[in-house]
Coordinates of C-alpha atoms in Angstrom, one line a residue:
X1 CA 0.0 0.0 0.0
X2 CA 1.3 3.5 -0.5
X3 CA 1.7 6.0 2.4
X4 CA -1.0 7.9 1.5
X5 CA -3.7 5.1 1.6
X6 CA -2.1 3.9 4.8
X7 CA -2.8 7.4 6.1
X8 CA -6.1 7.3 5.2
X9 CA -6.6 4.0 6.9
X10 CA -5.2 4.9 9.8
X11 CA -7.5 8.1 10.2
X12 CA -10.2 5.9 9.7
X13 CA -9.7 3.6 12.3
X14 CA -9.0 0.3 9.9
X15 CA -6.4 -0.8 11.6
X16 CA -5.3 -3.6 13.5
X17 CA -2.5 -3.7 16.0
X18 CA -1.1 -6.5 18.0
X19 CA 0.4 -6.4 21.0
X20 CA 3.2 -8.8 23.1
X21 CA 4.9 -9.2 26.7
X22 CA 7.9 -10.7 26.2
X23 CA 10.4 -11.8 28.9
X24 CA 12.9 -8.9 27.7
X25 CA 10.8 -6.6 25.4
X26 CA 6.9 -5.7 25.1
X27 CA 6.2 -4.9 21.4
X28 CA 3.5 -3.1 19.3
X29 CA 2.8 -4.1 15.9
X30 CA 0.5 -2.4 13.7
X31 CA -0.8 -3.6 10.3
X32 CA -3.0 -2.2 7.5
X33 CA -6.0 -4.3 5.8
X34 CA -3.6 -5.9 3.9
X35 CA -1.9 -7.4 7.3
X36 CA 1.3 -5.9 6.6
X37 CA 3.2 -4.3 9.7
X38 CA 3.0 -0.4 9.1
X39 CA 4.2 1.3 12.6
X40 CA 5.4 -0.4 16.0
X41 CA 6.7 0.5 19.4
X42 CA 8.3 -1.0 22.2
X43 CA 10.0 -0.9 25.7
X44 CA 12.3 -3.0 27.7
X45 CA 12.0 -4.5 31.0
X46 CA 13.6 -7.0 32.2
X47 CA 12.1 -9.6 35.5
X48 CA 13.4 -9.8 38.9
X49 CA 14.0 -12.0 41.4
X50 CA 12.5 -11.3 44.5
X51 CA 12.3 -13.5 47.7
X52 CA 13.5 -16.0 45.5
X53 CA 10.9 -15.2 42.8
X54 CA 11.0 -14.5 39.3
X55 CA 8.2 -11.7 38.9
X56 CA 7.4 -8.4 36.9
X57 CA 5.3 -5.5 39.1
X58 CA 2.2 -4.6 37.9
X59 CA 3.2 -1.0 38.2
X60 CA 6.1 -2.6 35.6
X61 CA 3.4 -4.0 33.5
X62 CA 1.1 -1.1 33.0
X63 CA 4.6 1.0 32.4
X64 CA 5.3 -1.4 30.0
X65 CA 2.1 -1.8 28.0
X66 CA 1.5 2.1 28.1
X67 CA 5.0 3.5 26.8
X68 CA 5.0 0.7 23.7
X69 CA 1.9 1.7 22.9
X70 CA 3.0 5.8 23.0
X71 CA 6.3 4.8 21.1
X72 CA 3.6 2.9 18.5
X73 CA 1.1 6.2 18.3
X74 CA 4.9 8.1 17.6
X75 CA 6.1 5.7 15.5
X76 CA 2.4 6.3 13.0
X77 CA 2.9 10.1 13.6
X78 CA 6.7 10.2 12.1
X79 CA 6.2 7.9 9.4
X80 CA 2.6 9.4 7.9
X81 CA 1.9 12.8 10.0
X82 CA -1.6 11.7 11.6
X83 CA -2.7 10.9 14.9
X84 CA -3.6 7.4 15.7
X85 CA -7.1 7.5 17.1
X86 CA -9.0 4.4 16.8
X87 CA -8.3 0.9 15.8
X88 CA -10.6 -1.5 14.1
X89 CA -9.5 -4.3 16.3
X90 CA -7.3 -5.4 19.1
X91 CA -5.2 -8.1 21.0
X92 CA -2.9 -8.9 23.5
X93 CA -0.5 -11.9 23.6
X94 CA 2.3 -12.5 26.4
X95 CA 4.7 -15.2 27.8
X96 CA 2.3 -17.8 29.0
X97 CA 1.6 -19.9 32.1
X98 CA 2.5 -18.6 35.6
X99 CA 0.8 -17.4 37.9
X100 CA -1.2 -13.9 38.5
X101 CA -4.0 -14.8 41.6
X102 CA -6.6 -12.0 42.7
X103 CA -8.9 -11.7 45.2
X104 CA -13.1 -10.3 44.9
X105 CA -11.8 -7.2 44.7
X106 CA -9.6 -7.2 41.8
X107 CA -6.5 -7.0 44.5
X108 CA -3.2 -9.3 43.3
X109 CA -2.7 -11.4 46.1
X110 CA 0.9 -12.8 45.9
X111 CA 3.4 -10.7 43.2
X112 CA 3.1 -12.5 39.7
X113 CA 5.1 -15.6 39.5
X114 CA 6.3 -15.7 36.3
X115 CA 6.6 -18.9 34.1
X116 CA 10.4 -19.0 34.6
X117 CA 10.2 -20.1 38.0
X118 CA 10.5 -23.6 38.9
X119 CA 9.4 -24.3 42.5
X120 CA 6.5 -26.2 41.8
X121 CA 8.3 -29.6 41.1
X122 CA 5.9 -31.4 44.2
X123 CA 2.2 -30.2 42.9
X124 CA 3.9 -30.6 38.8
X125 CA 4.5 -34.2 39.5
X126 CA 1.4 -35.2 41.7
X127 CA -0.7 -33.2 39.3
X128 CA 0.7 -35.2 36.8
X129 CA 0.1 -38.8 38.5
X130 CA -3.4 -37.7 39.5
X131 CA -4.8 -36.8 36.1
X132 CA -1.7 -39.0 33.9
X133 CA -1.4 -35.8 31.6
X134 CA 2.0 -33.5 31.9
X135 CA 1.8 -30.9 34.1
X136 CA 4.8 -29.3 33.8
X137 CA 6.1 -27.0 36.4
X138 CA 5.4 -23.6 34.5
X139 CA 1.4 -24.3 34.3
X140 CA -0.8 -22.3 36.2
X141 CA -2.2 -24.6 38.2
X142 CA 1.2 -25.9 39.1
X143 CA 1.5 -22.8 40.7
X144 CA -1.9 -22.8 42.5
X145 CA -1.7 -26.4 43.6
X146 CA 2.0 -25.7 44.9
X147 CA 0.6 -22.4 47.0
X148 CA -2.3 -25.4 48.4
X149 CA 0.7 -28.2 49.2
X150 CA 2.6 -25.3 51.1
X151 CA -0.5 -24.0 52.9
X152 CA -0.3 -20.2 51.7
X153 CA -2.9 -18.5 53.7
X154 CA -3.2 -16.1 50.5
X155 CA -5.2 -19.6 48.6
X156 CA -8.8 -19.4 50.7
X157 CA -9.3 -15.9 49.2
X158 CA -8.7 -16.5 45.4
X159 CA -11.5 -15.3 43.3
X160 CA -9.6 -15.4 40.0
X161 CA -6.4 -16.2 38.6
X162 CA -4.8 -15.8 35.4
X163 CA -1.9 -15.5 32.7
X164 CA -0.4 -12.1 31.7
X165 CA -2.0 -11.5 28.6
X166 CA -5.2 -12.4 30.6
X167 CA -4.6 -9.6 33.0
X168 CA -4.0 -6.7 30.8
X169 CA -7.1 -8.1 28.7
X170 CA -9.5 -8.1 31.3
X171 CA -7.5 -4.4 32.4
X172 CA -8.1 -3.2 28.6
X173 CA -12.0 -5.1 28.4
X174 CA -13.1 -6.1 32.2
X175 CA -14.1 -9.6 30.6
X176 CA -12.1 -12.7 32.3
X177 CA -11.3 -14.8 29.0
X178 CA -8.7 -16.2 27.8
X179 CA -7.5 -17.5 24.1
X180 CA -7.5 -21.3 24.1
X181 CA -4.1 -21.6 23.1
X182 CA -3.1 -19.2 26.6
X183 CA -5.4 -21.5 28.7
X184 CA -4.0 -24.8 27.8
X185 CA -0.9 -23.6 29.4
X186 CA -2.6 -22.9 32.6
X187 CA -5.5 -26.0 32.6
X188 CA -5.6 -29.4 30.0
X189 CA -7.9 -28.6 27.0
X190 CA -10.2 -31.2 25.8
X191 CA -9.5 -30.9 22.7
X192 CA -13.0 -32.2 21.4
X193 CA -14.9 -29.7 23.6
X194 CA -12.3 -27.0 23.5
X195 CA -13.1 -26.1 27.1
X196 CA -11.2 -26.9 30.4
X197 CA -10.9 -31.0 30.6
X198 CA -13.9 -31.3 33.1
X199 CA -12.2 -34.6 34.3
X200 CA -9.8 -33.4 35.4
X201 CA -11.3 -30.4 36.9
X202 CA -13.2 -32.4 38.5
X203 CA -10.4 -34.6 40.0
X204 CA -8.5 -31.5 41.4
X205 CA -11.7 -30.1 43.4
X206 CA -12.0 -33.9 44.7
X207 CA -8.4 -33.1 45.7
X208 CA -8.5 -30.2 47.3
X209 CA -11.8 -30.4 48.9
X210 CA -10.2 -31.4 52.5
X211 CA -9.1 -28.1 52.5
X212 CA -12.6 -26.4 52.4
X213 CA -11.9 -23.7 49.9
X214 CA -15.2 -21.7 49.3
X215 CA -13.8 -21.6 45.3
X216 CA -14.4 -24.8 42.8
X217 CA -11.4 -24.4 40.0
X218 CA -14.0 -23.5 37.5
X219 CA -15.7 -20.6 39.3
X220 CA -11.4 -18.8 39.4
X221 CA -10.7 -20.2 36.0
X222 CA -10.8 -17.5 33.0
X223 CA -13.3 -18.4 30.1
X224 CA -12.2 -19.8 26.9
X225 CA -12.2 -18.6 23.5
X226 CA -11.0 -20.0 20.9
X227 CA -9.6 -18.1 18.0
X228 CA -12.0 -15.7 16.2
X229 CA -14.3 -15.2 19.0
X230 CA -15.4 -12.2 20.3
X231 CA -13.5 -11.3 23.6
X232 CA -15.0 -8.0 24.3
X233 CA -14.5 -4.3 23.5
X234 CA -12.2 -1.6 24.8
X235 CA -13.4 0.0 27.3
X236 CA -12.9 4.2 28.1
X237 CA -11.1 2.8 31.1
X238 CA -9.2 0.2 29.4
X239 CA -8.4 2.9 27.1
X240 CA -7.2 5.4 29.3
X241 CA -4.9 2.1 31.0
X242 CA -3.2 1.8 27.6
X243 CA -3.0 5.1 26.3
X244 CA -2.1 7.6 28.9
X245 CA -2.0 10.7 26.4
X246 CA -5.8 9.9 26.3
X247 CA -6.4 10.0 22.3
X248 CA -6.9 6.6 22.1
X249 CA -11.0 6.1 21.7
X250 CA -13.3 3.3 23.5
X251 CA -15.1 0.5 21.6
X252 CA -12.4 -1.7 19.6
X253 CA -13.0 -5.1 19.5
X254 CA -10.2 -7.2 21.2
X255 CA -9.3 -11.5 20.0
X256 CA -9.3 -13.7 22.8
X257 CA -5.3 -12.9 24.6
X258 CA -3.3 -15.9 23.6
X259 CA 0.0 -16.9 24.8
X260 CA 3.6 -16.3 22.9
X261 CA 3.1 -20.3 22.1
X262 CA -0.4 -19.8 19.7
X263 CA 1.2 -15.8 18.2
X264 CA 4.7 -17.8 17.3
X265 CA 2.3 -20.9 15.7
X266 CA 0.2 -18.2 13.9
X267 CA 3.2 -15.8 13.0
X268 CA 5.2 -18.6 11.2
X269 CA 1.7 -20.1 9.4
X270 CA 2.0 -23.5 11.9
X271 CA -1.1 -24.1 13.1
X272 CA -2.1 -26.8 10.7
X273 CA -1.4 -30.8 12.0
X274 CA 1.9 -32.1 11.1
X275 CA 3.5 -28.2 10.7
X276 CA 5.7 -26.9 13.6
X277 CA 7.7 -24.0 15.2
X278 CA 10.4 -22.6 16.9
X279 CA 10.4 -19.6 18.7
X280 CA 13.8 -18.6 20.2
X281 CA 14.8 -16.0 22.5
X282 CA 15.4 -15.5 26.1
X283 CA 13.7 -19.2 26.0
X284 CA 13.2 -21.6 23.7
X285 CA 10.2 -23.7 22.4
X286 CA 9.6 -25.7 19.5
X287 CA 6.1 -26.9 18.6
X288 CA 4.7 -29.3 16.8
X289 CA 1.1 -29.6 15.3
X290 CA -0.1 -33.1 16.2
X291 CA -1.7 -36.1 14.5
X292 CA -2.9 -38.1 17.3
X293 CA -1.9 -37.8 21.1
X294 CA 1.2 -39.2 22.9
X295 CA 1.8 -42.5 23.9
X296 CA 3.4 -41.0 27.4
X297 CA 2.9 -37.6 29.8
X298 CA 6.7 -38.1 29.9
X299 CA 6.9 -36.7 33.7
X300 CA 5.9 -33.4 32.4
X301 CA 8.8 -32.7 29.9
X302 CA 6.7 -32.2 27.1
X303 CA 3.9 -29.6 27.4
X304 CA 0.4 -30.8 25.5
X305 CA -1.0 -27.1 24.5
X306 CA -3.6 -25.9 22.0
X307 CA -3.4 -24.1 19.0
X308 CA -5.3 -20.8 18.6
X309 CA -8.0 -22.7 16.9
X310 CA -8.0 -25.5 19.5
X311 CA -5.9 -28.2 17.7
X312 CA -3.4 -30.2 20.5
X313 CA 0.5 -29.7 20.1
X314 CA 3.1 -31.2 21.5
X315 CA 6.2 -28.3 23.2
X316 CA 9.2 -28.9 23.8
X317 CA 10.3 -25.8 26.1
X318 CA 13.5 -24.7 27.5
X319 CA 13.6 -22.1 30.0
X320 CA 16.9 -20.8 29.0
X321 CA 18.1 -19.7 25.6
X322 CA 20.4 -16.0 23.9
X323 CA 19.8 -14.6 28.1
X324 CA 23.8 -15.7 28.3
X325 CA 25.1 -14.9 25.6
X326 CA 23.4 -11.6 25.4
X327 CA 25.5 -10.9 28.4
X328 CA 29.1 -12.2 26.8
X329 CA 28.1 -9.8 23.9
X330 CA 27.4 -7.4 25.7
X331 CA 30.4 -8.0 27.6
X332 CA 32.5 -8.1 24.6
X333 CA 30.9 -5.0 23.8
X334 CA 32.0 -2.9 26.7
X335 CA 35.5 -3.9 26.1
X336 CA 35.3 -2.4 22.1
X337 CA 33.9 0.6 23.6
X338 CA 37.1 0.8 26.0
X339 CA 39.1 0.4 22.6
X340 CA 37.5 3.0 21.0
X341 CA 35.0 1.5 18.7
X342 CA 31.7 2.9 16.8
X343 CA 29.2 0.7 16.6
X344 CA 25.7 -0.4 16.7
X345 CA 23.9 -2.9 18.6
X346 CA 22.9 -4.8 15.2
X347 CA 26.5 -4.7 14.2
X348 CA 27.8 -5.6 17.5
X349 CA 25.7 -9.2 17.5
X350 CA 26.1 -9.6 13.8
X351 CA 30.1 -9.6 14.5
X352 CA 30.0 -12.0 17.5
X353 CA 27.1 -14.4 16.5
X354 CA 28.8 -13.8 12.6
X355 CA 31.9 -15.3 14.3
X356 CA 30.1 -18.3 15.3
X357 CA 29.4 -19.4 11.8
X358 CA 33.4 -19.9 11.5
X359 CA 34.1 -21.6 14.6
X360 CA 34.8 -25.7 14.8
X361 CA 32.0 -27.8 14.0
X362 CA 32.5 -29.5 17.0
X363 CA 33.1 -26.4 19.0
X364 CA 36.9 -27.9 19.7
X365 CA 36.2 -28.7 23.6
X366 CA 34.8 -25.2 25.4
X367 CA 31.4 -25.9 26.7
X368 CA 29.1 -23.0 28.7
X369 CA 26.0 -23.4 30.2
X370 CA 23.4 -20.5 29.8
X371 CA 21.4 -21.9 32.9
X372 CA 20.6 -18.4 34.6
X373 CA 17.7 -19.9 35.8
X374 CA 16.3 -23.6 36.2
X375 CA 15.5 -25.8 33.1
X376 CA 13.0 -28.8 34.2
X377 CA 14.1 -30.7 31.2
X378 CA 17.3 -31.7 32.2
X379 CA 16.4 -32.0 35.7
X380 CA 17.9 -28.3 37.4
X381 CA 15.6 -26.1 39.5
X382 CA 18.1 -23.5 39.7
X383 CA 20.7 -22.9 37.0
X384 CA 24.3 -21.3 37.4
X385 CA 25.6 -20.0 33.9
X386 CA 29.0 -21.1 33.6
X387 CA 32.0 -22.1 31.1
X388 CA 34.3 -24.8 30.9
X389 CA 37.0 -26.1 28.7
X390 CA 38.8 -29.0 28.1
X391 CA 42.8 -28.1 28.3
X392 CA 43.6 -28.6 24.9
X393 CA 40.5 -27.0 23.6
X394 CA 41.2 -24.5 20.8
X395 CA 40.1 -21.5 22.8
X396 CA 39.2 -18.7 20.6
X397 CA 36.5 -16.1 19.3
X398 CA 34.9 -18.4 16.7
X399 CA 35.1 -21.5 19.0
X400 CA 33.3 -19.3 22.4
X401 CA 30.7 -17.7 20.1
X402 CA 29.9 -20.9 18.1
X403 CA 29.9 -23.0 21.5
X404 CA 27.5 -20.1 23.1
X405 CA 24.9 -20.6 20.5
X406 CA 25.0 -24.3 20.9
X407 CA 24.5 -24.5 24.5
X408 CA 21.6 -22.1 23.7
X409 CA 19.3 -25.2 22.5
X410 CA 20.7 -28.0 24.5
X411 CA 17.9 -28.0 26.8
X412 CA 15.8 -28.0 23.3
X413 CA 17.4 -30.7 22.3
X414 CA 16.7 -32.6 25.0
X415 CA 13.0 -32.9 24.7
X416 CA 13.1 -32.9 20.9
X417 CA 14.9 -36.2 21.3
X418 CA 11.4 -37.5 23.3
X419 CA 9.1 -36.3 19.8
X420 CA 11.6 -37.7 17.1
X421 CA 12.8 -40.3 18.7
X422 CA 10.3 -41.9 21.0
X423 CA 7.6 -40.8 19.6
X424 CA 8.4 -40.8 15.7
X425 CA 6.4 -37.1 15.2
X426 CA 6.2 -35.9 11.9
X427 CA 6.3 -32.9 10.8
X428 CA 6.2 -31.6 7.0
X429 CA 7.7 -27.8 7.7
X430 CA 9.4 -26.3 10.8
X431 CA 9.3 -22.4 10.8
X432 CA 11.7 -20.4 13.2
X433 CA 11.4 -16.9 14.8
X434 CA 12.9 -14.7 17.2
X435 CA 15.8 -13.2 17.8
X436 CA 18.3 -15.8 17.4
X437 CA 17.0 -16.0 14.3
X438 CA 18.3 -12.7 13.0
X439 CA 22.0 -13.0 12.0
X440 CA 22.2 -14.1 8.6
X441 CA 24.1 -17.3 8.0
X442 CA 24.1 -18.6 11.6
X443 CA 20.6 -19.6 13.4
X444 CA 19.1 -21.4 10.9
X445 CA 21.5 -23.4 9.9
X446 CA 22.5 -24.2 13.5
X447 CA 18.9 -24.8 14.3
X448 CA 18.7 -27.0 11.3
X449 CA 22.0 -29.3 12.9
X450 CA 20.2 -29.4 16.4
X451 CA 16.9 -30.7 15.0
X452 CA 18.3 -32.6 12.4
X453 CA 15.5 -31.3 9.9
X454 CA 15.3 -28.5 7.7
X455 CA 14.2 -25.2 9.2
X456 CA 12.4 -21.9 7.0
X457 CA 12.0 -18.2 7.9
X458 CA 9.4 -16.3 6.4
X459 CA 10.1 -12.5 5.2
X460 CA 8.0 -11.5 7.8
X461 CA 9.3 -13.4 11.0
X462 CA 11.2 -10.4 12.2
X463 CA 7.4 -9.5 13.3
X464 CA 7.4 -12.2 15.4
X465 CA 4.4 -12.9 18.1
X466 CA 2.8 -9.3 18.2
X467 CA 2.1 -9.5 14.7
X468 CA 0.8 -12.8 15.3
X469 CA -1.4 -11.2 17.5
X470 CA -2.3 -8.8 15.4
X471 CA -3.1 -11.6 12.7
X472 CA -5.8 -12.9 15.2
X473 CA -7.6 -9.9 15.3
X474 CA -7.8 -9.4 12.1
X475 CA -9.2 -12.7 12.1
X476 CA -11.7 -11.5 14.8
X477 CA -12.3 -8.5 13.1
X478 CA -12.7 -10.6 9.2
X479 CA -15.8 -12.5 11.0
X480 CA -14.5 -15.3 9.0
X481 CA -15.8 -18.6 9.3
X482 CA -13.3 -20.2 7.5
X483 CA -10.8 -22.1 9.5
X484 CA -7.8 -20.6 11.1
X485 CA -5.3 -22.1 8.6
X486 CA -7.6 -21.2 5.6
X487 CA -7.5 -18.1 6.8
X488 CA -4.0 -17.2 7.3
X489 CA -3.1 -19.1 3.7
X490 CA -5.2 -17.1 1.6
X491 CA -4.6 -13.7 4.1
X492 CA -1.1 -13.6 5.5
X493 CA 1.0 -16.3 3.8
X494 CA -0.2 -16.3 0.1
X495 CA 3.0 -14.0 -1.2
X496 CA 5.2 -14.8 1.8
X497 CA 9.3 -15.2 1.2
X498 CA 10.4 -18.4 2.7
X499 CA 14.3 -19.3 3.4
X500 CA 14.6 -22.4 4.0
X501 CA 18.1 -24.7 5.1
X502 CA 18.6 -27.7 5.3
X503 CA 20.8 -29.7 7.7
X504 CA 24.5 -29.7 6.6
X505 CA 25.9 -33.4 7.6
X506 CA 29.2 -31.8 9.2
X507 CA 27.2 -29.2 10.9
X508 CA 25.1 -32.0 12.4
X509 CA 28.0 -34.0 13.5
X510 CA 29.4 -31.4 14.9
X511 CA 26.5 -30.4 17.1
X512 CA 25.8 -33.9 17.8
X513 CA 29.8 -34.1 19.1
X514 CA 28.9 -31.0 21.4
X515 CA 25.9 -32.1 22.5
X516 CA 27.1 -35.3 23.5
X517 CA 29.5 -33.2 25.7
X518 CA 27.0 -31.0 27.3
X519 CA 25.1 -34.3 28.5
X520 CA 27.5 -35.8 30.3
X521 CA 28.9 -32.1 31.3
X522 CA 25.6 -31.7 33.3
X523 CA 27.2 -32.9 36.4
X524 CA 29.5 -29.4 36.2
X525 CA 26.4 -27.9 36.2
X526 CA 24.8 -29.6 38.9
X527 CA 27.9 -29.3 41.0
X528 CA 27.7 -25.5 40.5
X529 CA 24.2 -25.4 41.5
X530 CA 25.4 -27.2 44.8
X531 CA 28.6 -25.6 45.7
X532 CA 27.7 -21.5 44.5
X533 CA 24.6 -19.3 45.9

């Protein structure tokens, strides 16, 4: 489209914008009728740990929301000299599971616990014994469960409890829903009824009922929606919460919130059976589109989520992914700024992760682990980031840098091993997206040696999750009745640019050489865990 019918639709209010939490950044992405990005705006954050626990204010939140939504509005003003005003539709998207518990009066009872925490190992493996489904330890009700087993007096007084793309919707709409794809991270999804399992629902109030809460699950639940739905309409307060300038005007519809899972599925076009994704960033999660269900829960290693439109995949997710080496480059950084050097962020991780792409296939015997936090896949509820070498390792700049971005989907790996291997998933196409995606000539073929399968990029995955959101709402907004993947095909995908590599046999080796290294290295790991607070 040109500028000046952009301008036009923008002054009329036809356009769609889609908004993400991530773990580091919280993104804006608006699009024009033909769903191509047009503006966006953003503003980092970064969690904290506090008491032991990894959590985000709600002061930080709002902060958040509100200044990469006023970058967005300046963003539209610079580029085509009108004032964003309206919006034709809506919707929010954020890292999912955790743990965000409220009482009658709309009070937070404990600060957000954030899916990167891992101290609900007891009520994960219990819950998944009692109902023989994974409950892995970032899911909601892993959280609520664990807050029951430890007796928190804050549990009796829980009205409602949520993710936090649920929160700033029912902020933004005063409606307690939640995307189908966002709730089967915090509650199984019967995948024939698209609703909570009621089972298993049922099983859980039979477990708690010694403790005579006045709550049954479903009454604190949110509501779910699956993709397309109506989810409610801005309201002037929700309006005035996002958009403190106060232009902004009440009445846009909003798509059911959806987790980062369902925006990556949708933003990459793999929400189809036997299609599948990788989102990598701080963490890392692949997904896979499935067939038919899984022979094993796997003790909660592999996640069983829904797509947007309610279909059942299969994640593997690692809690830990670029965090540590964003701090090495960043590191490396400071000490070319001590030297005198000009240069950009871009340019500074296109030199380092650039370097990578030269290193030893094998990454010559230097082995880091980017555990800052825990990773339940490999066993660690707290993580120390570390490097080790063997002596004769070839230590240099290629080596560290191609050894870094290895160690960044070990965890990955991991549970990959449990699809492909144990249980013989196929997939026709895996899509990646994020930001390790972004140096040319290094993530995806590195991806493609760790996966052992060919791996694409669409033009467009720069976009990421927010304009996966934004995709969703457009598909709210369309009133389609066409399915989801119809949808995107004919909408989003028909002209897309795809890059696609495929697995280079030394590259594979190579990684396969590493990773057999960081296996049996876990016990450095562990030992660090043990001996270093």
């Amino acid at each position: 489209m040109t500028n000046e019918e952009i301008k036009a639709e923008i002054a009329a209010g036809k356009v769609v914008l889609g908004i993400e939490f991530g773990s580091t950044r919280i993104k804006a992405v608006l699009i024009d009728s033909k769903h191509e990005p047009i503006a966006g705006g953003d503003f980092d954050w970064e969690n904290s740990l506090v008491d032991g626990i990894w959590t985000y204010s709600l002061d930080e939140i709002h902060n958040g929301i509100s200044t990469a939504f006023v970058n967005m509005k300046k963003d539209v003003q610079a580029k085509y000299g009108v004032q964003l005003k309206k919006l034709k539709a809506l919707g929010i998207s954020a890292m999912m599971h955790g743990y965000l518990a409220f009482d009658k009066n709309g009070e937070l009872l404990v600060p957000f616990r954030t899916w990167r925490n891992t101290i609900t190992g007891e009520a994960s493996k219990k819950l998944s014994d009692l109902f023989n489904y994974p409950i892995p330890e970032r899911w909601s009700i892993a959280h609520l469960y664990q807050a029951v087993l430890k007796k928190e007096p804050h549990v009796k007084d829980v009205a409602f409890f949520t993710t936090l793309a649920g929160y700033a919707h029912w902020k933004l709409t005063g409606q307690k829903v939640l995307g189908v794809g966002d709730a089967s991270g915090m509650f199984p999804i019967d995948d024939k009824t698209g609703d909570y399992n009621k089972t298993m629902v049922g099983q859980f109030d039979s477990l708690v009922a010694p403790c005579g809460f006045s709550w049954k699950l479903s009454d604190i639940l949110p509501t779910v929606l699956s993709a397309g739905k109506n989810a409610g309409t801005l309201t002037a307060e929700g309006a005035a919460w996002l958009d403190p300038e106060g232009t902004l005007e009440a009445g846009t519809l909003l798509a059911p919130p959806e987790g980062d899972a369902g925006t990556g599925m949708t933003a990459t076009n793999s929400v189809a059976p036997r299609t599948g994704n990788v989102s990598a960033g701080t963490s890392v999660f692949a997904m896979v589109v499935l067939e038919k269900a899984l022979s094993a829960s796997y003790n909660g290693l592999i996640d069983i989520v829904a797509t947007p439109d309610g279909k059942p995949a299969a994640m593997a997710h690692a809690n830990n992914c670029t965090g540590e080496y964003d701090k090495w480059i960043k590191l490396f950084g400071e000490a070319a700024t001590l030297l005198g050097a000009k240069f950009t962020k871009g340019q500074l991780y296109d030199a380092l992760l650039g370097a990578a792409a030269l290193g030893a296939k094998n990454a010559a015997g230097l082995l880091p682990y980017n555990y800052i936090s825990g990773e339940s896949i490999t066993g660690f509820t707290e993580g120390r980031p570390l490097f080790v070498r063997a002596q004769n390792a070839e230590f240099n700049l290629p080596n560290f840098m191609r050894a870094q971005v290895y160690t960044s989907l070990g965890a990955l790996r991991t549970g990959m091993d449990i699809l492909f291997d144990k249980e013989h998933v196929q997939i026709d196409r895996l899509t990646g997206h994020g930001g390790f995606f972004k140096t040319q000539g290094v993530g995806l073929p590195i991806m493609a040696a760790a996966m052992h399968t060919p791996v694409s990029a669409l033009s467009t995955a720069g976009e990421g999750g927010p304009w996966g959101m934004a995709l969703l709402a457009a598909y709210t907004a369309s009133g389609a009745t066409e399915p989801l993947p119809d949808w995107l095909n004919k909408n989003a995908f028909a002209s897309a640019k795809v890059e696609t590599v495929a697995p280079d046999k030394a590259d594979v080796e190579g990684f396969n050489e590493f990773f057999a290294t960081y296996t049996k290295g876990l016990a450095v790991e562990r030992a660090a865990v043990e001996a270093l607070d």
